[in-house]
XYZ file of C-alpha atoms in Angstrom:
86
model
C -139.506 -74.128 36.775
C -138.425 -72.255 33.676
C -142.042 -72.070 32.571
C -143.084 -70.608 35.916
C -140.663 -67.702 35.776
C -141.046 -67.237 31.989
C -137.316 -67.126 31.443
C -134.493 -69.637 31.327
C -132.799 -70.384 34.613
C -129.104 -69.928 35.242
C -126.810 -72.367 33.448
C -125.326 -73.548 36.765
C -128.661 -75.206 37.545
C -128.555 -77.457 34.508
C -124.832 -78.084 35.036
C -125.441 -79.225 38.615
C -128.252 -81.521 37.477
C -126.032 -83.005 34.770
C -123.193 -83.625 37.240
C -125.622 -85.281 39.641
C -126.878 -87.612 36.919
C -123.312 -88.388 35.887
C -122.435 -89.220 39.504
C -125.393 -91.587 39.690
C -124.191 -93.392 36.559
C -120.659 -93.691 37.962
C -121.950 -95.190 41.229
C -124.074 -97.658 39.272
C -121.055 -98.710 37.205
C -118.846 -99.124 40.298
C -121.550 -101.157 42.021
C -121.810 -103.458 38.981
C -118.020 -103.893 39.088
C -118.234 -104.798 42.761
C -120.971 -107.366 42.121
C -119.024 -108.950 39.255
C -115.877 -109.044 41.365
C -117.703 -110.597 44.313
C -119.267 -113.303 42.152
C -115.945 -114.174 40.496
C -114.222 -114.270 43.892
C -116.616 -116.985 45.081
C -115.580 -119.160 42.148
C -111.819 -118.573 42.089
C -110.722 -117.673 45.585
C -109.874 -114.368 47.217
C -107.525 -111.963 45.373
C -107.706 -109.362 48.166
C -105.884 -106.472 46.517
C -108.323 -106.287 43.605
C -111.298 -106.403 46.000
C -109.975 -103.443 47.933
C -109.526 -101.390 44.761
C -113.081 -102.082 43.641
C -114.512 -101.150 47.043
C -112.338 -98.033 47.205
C -113.542 -96.962 43.751
C -117.124 -97.417 44.919
C -116.434 -95.361 48.047
C -114.938 -92.535 45.967
C -117.941 -92.610 43.640
C -120.339 -92.485 46.600
C -118.489 -89.497 48.046
C -118.765 -87.682 44.714
C -122.472 -88.543 44.582
C -122.959 -87.187 48.098
C -121.309 -83.893 47.179
C -123.262 -83.639 43.924
C -126.513 -84.359 45.774
C -125.852 -81.580 48.280
C -125.082 -79.146 45.499
C -128.129 -80.073 43.420
C -130.398 -79.739 46.456
C -129.106 -76.232 47.054
C -129.371 -75.323 43.375
C -132.941 -76.613 43.155
C -133.902 -74.697 46.287
C -132.463 -71.521 44.752
C -134.300 -72.172 41.497
C -137.509 -72.691 43.430
C -136.997 -69.414 45.297
C -136.486 -67.603 41.987
C -139.775 -68.959 40.609
C -141.886 -67.900 43.579
C -144.070 -64.828 43.027
C -142.730 -61.705 44.646
């Protein structure tokens, strides 16, 4: 998009994209933790409190990803509008 408008876009656009990517990485890490916890639970029995913490951490990460996705969609739409010919 920067090439289309022949100037760099606002820094908030790249910041929003970076936060979105970071949120994706956090969700992936929490999901891996959940998978590891679920597989170890099958072998050793159910420590319920730890399971709830892992699932809660995943839920928090998904909420952050949802918010970051909404913001990045809006930012990309604005960037697209700025690149359109007038």
